[in-house]
Coordinates of N, CA and C in Angstrom, one line a residue:
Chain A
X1 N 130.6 -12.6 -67.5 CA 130.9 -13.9 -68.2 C 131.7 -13.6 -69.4
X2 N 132.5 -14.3 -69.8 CA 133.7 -14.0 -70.9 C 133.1 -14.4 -72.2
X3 N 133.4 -13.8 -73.1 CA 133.0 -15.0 -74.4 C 133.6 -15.4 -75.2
X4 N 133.4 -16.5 -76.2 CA 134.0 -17.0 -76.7 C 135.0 -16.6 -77.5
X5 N 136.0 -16.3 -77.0 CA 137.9 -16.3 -77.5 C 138.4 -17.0 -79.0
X6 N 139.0 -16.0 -79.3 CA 139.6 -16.7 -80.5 C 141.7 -16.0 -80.8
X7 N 142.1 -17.0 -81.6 CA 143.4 -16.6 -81.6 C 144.5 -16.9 -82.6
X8 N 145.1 -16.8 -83.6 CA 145.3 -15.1 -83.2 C 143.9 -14.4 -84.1
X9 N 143.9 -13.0 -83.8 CA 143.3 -12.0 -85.0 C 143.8 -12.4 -86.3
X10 N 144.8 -12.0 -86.7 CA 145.0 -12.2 -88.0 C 146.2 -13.4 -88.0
X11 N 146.2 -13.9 -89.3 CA 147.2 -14.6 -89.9 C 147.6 -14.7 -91.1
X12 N 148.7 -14.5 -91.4 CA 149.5 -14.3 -93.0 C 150.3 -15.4 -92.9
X13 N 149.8 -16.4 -94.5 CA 150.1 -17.4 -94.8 C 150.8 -17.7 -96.2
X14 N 151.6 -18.3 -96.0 CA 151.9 -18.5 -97.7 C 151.3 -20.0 -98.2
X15 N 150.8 -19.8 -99.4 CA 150.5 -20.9 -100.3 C 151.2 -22.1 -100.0
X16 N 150.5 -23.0 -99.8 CA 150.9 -24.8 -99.7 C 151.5 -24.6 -97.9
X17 N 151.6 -23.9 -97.2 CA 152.0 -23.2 -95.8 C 150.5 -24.0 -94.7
X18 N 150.7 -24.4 -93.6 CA 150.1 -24.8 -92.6 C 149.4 -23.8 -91.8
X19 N 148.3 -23.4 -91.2 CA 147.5 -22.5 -90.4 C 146.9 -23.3 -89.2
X20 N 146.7 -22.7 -87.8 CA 146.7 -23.3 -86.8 C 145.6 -22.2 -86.1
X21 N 144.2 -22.0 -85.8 CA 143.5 -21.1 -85.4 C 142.8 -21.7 -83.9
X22 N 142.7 -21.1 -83.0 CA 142.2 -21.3 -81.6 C 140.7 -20.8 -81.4
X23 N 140.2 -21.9 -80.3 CA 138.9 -21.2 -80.0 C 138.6 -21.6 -78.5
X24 N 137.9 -20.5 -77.5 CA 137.9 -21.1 -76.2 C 136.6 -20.6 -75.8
X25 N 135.6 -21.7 -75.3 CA 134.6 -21.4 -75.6 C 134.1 -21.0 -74.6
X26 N 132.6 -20.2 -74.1 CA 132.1 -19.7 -73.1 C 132.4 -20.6 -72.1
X27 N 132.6 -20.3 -71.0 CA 132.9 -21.5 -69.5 C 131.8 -22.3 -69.4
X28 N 131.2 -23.6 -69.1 CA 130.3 -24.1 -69.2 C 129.5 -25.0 -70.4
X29 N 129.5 -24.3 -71.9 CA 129.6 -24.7 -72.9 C 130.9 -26.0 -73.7
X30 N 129.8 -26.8 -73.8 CA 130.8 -28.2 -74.2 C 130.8 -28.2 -75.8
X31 N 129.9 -27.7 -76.5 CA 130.2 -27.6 -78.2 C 130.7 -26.3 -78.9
X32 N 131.4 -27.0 -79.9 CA 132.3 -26.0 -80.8 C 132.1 -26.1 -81.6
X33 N 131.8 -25.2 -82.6 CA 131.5 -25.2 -84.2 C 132.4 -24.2 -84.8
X34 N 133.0 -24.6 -85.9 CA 133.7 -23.8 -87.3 C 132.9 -23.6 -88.1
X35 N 133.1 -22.3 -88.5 CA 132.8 -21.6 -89.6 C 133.7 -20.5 -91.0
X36 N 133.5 -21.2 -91.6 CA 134.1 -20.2 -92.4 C 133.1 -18.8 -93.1
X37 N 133.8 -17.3 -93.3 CA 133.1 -16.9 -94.0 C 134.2 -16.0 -95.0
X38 N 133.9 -16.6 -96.2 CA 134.9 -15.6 -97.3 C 134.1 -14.2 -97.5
X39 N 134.7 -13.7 -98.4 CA 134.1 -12.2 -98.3 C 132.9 -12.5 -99.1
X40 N 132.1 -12.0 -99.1 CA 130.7 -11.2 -99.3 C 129.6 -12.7 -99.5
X41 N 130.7 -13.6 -98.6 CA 129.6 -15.1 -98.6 C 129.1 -15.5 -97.2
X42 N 127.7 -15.9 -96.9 CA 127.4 -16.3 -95.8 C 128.5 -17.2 -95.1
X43 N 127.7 -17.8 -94.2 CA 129.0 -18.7 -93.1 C 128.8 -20.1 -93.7
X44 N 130.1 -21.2 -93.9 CA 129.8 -22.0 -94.6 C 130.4 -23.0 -93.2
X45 N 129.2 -23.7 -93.0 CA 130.0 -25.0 -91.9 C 131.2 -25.6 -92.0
X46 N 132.3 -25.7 -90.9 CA 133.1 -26.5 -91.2 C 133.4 -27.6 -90.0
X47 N 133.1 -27.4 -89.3 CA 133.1 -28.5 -88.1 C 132.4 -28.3 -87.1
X48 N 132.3 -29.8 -86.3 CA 131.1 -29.2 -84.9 C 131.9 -30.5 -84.0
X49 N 132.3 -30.1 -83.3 CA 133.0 -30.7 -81.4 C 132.3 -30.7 -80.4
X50 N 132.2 -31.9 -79.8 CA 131.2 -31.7 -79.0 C 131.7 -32.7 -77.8
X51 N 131.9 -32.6 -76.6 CA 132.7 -33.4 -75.6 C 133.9 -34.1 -76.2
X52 N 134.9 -33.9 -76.8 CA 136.0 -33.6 -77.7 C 136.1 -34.8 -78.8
X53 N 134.6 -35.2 -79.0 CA 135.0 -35.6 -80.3 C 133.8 -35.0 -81.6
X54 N 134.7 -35.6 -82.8 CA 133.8 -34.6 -84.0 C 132.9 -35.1 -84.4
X55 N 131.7 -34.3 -84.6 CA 130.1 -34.7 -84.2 C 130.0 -34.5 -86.0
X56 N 130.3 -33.7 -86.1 CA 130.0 -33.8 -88.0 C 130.9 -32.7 -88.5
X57 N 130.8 -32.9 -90.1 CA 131.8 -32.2 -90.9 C 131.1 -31.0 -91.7
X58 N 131.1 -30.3 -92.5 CA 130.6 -29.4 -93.8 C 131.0 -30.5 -94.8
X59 N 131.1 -29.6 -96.1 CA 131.5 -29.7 -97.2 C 133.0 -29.3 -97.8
X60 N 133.8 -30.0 -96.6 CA 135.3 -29.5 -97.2 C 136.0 -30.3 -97.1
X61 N 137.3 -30.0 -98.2 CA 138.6 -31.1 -97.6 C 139.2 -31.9 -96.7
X62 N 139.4 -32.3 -96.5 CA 140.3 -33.4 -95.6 C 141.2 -32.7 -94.7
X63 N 141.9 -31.8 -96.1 CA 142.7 -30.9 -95.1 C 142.3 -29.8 -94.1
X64 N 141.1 -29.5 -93.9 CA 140.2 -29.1 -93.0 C 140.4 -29.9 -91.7
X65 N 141.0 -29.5 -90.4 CA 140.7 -30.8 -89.6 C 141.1 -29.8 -88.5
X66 N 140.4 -30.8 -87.4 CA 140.5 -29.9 -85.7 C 140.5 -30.8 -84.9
X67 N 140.5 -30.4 -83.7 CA 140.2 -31.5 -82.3 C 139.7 -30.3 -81.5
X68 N 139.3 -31.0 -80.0 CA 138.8 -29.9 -79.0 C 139.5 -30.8 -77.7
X69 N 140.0 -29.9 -77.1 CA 140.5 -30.4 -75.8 C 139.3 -31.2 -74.4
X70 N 140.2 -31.4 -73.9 CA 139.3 -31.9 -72.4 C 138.7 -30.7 -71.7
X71 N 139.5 -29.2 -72.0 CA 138.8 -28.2 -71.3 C 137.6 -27.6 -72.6
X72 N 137.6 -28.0 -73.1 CA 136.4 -27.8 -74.2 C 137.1 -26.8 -75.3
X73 N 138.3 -26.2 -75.2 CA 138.6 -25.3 -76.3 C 138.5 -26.2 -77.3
X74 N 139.2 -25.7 -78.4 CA 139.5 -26.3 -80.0 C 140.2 -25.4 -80.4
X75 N 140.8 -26.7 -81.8 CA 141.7 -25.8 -82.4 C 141.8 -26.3 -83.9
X76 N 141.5 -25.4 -85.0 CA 141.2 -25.6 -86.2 C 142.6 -25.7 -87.5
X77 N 142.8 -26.7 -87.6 CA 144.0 -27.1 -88.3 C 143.6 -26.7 -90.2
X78 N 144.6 -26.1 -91.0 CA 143.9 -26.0 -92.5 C 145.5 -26.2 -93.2
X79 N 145.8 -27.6 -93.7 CA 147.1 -28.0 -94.3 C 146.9 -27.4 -95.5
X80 N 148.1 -27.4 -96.4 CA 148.1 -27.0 -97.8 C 147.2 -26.0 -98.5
X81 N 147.2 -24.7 -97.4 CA 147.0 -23.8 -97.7 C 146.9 -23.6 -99.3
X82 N 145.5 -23.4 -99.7 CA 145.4 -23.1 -101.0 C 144.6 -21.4 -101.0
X83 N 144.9 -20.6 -101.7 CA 144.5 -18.9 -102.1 C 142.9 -18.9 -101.5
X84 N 141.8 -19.8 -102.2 CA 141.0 -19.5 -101.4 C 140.5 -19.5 -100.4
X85 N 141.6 -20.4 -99.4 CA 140.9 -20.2 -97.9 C 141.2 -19.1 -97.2
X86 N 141.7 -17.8 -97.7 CA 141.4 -16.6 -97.2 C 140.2 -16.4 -97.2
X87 N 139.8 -16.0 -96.1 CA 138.4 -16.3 -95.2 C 138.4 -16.0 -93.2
X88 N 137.4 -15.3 -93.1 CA 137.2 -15.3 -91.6 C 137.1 -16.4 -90.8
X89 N 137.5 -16.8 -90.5 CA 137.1 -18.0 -89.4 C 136.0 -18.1 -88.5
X90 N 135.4 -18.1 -87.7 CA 134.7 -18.3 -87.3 C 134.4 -19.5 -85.9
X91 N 134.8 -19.4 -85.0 CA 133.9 -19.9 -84.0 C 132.8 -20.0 -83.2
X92 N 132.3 -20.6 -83.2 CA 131.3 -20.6 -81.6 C 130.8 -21.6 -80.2
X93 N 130.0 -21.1 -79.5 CA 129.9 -22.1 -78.5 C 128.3 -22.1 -78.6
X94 N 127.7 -23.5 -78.0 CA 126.3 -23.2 -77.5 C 126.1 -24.2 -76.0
X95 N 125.2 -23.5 -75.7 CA 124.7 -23.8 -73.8 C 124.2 -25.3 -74.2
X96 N 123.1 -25.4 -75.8 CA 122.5 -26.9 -75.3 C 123.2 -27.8 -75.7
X97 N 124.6 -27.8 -76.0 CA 125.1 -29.3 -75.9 C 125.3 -29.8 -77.5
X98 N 124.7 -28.7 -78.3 CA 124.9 -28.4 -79.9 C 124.2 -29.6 -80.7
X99 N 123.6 -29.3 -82.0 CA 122.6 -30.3 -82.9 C 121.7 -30.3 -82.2
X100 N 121.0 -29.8 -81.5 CA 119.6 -29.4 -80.9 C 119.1 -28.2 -82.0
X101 N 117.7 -28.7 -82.2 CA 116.4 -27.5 -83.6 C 116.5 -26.4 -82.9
X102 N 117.0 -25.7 -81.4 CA 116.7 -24.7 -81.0 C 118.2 -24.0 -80.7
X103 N 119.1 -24.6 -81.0 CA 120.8 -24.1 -80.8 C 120.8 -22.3 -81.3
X104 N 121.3 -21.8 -80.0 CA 121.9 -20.2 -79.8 C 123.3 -20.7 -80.4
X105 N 123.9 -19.7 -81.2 CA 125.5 -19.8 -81.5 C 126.1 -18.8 -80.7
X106 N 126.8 -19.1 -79.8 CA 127.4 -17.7 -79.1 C 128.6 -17.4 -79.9
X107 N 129.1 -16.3 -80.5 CA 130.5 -16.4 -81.5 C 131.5 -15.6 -80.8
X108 N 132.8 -15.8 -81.4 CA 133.9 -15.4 -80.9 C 133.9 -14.0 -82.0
X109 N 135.3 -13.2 -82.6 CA 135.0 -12.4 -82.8 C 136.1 -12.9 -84.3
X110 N 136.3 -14.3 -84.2 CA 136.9 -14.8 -85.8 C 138.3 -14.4 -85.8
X111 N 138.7 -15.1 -86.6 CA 140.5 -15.4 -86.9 C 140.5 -15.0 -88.4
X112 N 141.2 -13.6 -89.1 CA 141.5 -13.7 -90.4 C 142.6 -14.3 -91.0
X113 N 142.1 -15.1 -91.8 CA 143.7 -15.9 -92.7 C 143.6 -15.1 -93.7
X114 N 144.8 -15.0 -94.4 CA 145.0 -14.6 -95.3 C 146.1 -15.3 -95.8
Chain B
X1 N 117.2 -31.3 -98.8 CA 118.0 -30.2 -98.0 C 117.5 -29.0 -97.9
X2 N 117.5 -28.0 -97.0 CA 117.1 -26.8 -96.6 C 118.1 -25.9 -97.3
X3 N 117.3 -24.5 -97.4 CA 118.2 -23.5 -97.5 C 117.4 -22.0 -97.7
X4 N 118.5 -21.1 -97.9 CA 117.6 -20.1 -96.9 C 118.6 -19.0 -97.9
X5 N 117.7 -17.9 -97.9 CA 117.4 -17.0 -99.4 C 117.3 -16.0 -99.1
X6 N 118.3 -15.1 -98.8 CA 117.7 -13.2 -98.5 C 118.0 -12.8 -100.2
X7 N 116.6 -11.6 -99.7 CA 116.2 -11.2 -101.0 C 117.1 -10.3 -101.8
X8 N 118.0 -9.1 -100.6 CA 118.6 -8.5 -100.9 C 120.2 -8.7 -100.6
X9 N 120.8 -8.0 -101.2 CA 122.2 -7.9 -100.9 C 122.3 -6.8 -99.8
X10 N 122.1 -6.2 -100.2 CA 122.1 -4.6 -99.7 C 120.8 -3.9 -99.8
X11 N 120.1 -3.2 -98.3 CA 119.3 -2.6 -98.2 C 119.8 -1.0 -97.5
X12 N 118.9 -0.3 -98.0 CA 119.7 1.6 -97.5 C 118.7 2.2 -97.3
X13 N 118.5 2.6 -95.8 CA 117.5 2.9 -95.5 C 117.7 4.5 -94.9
X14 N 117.0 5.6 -94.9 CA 117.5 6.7 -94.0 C 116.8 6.7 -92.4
X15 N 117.9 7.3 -91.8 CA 117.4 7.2 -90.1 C 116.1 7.4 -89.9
X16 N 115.7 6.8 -89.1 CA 113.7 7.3 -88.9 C 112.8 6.7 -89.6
X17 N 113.1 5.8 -90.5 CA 112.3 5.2 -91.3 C 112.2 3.5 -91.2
X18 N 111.3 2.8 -91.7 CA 111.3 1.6 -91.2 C 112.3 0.8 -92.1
X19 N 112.5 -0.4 -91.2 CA 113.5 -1.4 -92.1 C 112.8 -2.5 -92.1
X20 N 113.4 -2.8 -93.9 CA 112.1 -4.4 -93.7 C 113.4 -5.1 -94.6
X21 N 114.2 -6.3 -94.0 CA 114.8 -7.4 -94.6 C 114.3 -8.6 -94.8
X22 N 114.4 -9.2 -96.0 CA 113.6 -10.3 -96.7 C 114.4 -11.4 -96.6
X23 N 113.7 -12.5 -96.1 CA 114.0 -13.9 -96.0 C 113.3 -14.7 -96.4
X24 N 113.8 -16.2 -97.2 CA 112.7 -16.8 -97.4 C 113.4 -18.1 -97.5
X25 N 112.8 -19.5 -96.9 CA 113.4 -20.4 -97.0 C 112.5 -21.2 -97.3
X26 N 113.3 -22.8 -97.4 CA 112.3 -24.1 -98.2 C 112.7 -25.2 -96.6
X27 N 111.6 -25.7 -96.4 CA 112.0 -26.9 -95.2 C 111.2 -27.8 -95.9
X28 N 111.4 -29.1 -95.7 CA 110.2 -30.3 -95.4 C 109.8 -30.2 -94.2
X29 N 110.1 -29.8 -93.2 CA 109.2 -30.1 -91.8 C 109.5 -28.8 -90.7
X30 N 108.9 -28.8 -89.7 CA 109.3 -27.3 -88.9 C 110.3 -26.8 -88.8
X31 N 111.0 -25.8 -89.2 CA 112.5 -25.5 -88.9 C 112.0 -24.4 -87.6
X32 N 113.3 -24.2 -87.2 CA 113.6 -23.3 -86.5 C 114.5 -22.4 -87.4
X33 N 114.2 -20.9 -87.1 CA 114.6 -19.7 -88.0 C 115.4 -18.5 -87.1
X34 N 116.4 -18.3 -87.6 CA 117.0 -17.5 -86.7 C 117.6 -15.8 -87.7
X35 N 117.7 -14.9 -86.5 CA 118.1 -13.7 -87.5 C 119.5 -13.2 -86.6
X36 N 120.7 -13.6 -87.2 CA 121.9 -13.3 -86.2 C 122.1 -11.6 -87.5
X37 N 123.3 -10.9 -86.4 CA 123.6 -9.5 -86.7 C 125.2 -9.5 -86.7
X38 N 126.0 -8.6 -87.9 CA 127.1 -8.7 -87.2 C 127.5 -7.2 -87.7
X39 N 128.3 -6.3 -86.6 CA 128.4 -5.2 -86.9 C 130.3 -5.0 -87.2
X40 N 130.6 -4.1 -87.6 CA 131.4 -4.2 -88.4 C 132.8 -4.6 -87.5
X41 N 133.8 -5.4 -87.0 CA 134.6 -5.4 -86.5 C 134.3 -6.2 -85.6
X42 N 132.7 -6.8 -85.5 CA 132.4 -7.3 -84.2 C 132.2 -9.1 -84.7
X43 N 131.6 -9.5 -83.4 CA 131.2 -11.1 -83.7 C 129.7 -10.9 -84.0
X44 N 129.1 -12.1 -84.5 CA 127.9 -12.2 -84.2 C 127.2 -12.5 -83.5
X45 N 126.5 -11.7 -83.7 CA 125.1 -11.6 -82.4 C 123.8 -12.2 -82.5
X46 N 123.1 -12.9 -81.4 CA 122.1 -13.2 -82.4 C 120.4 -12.3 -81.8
X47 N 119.8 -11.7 -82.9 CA 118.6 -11.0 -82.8 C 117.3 -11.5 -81.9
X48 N 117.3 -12.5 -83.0 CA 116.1 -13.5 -82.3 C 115.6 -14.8 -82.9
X49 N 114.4 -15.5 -82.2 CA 114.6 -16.5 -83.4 C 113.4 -17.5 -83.0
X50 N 112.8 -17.8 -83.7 CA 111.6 -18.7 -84.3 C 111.7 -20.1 -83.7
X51 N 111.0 -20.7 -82.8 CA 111.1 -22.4 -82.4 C 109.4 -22.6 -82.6
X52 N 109.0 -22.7 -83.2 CA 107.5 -22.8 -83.5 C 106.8 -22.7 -81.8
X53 N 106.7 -21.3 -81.5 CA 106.2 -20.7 -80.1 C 105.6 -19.9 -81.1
X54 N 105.0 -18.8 -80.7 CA 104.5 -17.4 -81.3 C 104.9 -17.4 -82.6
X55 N 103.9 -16.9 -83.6 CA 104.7 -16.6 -84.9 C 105.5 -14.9 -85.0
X56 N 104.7 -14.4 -84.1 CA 105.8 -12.9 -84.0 C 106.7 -12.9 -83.0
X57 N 108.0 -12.3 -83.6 CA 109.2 -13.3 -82.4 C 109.6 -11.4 -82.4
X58 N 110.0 -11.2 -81.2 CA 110.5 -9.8 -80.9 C 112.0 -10.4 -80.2
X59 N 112.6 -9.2 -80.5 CA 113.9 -9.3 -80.6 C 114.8 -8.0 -79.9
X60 N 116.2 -8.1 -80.0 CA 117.2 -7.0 -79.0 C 116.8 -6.0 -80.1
X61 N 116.7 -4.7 -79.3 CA 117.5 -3.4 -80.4 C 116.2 -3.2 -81.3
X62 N 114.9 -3.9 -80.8 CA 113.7 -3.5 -81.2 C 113.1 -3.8 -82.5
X63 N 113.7 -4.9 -83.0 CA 113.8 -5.6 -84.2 C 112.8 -6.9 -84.0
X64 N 111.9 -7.3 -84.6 CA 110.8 -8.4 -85.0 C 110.9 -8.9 -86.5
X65 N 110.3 -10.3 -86.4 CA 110.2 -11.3 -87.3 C 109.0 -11.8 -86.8
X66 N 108.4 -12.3 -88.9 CA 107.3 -12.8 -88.4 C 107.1 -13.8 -89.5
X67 N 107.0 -14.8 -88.6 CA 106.9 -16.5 -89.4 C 106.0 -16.6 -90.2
X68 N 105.7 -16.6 -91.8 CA 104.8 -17.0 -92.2 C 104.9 -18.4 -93.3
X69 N 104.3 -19.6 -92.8 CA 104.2 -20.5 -92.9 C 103.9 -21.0 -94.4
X70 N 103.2 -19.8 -95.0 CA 101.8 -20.2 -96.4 C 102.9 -19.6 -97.1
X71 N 103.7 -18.5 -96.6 CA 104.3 -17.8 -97.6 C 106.4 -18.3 -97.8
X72 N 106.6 -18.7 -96.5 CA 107.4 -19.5 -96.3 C 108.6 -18.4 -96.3
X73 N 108.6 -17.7 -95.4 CA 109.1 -16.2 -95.1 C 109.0 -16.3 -93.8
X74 N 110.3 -15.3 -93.4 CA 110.8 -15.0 -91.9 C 111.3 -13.6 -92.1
X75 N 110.7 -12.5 -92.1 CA 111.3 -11.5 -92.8 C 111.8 -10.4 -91.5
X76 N 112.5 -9.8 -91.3 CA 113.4 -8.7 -90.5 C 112.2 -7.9 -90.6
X77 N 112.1 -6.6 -89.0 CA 111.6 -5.4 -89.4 C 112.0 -4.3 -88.2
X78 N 111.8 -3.6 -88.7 CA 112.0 -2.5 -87.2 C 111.1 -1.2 -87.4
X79 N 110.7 -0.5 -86.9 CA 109.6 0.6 -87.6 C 110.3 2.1 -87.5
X80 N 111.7 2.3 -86.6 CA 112.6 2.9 -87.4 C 114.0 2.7 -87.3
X81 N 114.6 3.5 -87.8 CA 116.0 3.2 -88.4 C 116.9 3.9 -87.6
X82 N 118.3 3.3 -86.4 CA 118.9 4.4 -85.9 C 120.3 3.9 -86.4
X83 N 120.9 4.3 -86.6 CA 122.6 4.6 -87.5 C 123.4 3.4 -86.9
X84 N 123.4 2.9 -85.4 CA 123.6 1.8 -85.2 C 123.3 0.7 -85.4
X85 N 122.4 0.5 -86.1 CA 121.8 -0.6 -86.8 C 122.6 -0.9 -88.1
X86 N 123.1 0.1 -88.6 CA 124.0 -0.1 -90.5 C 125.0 -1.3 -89.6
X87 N 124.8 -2.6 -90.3 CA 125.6 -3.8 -89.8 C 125.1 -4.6 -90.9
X88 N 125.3 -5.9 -90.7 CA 125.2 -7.4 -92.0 C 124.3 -8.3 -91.0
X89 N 123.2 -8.3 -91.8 CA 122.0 -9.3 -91.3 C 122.2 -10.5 -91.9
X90 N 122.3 -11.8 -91.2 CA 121.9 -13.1 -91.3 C 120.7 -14.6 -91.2
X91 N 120.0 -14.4 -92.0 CA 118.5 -15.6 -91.7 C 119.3 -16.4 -91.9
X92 N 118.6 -17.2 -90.6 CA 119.4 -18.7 -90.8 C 118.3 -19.7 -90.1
X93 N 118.0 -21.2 -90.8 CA 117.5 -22.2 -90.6 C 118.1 -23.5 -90.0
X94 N 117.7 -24.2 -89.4 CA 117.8 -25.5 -88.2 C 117.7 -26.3 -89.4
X95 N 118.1 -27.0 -89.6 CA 118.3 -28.1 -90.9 C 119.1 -29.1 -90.3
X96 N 118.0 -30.3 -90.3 CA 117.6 -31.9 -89.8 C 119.2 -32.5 -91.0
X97 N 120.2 -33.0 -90.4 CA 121.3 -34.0 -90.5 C 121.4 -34.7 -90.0
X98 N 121.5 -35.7 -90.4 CA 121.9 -37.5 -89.9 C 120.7 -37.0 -88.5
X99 N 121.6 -37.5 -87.6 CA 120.8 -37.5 -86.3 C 120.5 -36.1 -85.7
X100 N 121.0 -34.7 -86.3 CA 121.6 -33.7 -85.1 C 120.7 -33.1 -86.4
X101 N 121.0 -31.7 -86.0 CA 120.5 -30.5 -86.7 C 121.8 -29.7 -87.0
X102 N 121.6 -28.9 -87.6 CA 122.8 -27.6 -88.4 C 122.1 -26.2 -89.1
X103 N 123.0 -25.7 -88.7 CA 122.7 -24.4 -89.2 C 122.9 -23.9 -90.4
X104 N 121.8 -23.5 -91.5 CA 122.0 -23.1 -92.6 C 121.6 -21.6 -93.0
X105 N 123.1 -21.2 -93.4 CA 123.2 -19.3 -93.5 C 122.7 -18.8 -95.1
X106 N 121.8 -17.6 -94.6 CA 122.0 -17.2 -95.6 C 123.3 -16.4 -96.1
X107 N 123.0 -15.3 -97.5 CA 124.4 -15.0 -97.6 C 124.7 -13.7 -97.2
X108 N 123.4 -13.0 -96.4 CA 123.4 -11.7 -95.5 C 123.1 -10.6 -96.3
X109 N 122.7 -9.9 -95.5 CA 122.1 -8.4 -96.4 C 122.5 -7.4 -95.9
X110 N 123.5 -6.4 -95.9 CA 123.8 -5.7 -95.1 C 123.0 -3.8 -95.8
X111 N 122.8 -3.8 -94.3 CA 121.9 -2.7 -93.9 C 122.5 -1.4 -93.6
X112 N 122.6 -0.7 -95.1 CA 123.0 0.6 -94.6 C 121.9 1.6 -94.4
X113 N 122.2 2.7 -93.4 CA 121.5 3.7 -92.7 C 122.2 5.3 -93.1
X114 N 121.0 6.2 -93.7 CA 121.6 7.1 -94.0 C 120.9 8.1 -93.3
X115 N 121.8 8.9 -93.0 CA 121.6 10.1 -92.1 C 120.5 11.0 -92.4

């Protein structure tokens, strides 16, 4: 069984510049969650997809934004690239359908912006 | 709001010896407690994890947690230490939003293993 995909590895951005990061989630699995994690900080929620529409947000900007396809992928949009959102990305998928007390994160292996 | 509190930054343990990672969180009502891993280059993995079943939850790679409710702790252990273990530990808590639940990280302790 494959797991969840992400794309590209890295990306080099310039300030006030647009970033475009992919996620394709285990086969079967209908929810997608973003995460961010900057260096030496836990993972900070940033979105959760769930039969392609957005089920809830974190605590970020506006310019934070995604969609998820009909085939369940996603794709995490971050406008106006400001210095701090150099940070790991973070995706995942889960089996129960996601916001369930007992949710597995299956994760991809993260997108670095820089 | 929930949130969730490792004790250390960094633990350094030598091979053969036990590892004990400290967690501690605050809920108003049952959470679910989880212990994800990530090793260096890799994704996260997750260990194991607490749905109010058993309070000793066993885990991959020979790793246990044990829920203690009075003390409000979910702490890591293993009774010894093998070099593939030096990775970044994560407690994380089920935390009740609007209608759904979410996941709240700690900020990870990474576990170095010395020869």
């Amino acid at each position: 069984e494959a797991g969840v995909t992400q794309s590209p590895t890295h990306l080099i951005k310039t300030r006030g510049q647009q970033a475009t990061l992919r996620c394709s989630p285990i086969s079967g699995h209908t929810s997608v969650y973003w995460y961010q994690q900057a260096l030496g900080l836990g993972l900070q929620f940033l979105l959760w997809y769930d039969e392609g529409e957005e089920r809830n947000r974190g605590n970020f900007p506006p310019r934070f934004s995604g969609r998820q396809f009909p085939n369940y992928s996603s794709e995490l949009n971050v406008n106006a690239l400001e210095l701090e959102d150099s940070a790991l990305y973070l995706c995942a998928s889960t089996p129960e359908g996601g916001g369930t007390r007992t949710d597995t994160h299956y994760f991809g292996p993260g997108s670095r912006l820089t | 709001a929930q949130s969730v509190t490792q004790l250390d930054s960094h633990v350094s343990v030598s091979e053969g010896t036990p590892v004990l990672l400290r967690c501690n969180y605050s809920s108003s009502y049952s959470p679910s407690l989880f212990w994800y891993v990530q090793h260096p280059n890799k994704g996260l993995q997750l260990l194991l994890k607490y749905t109010s079943a058993a309070t000793l939850v066993k885990g991959i790679n020979g790793f246990e947690a044990e829920f203690k409710k009075s003390e409000t702790s979910f702490h890591l252990t293993k009774p010894s230490a093998h070099m593939s273990d030096a990775a970044e530990y994560f407690c994380v808590v089920s935390d009740h939003l609007d209608s759904n639940y979410q996941l709240i990280w700690g900020a990870g302790t990474k576990l170095i293993i010395k020869p």
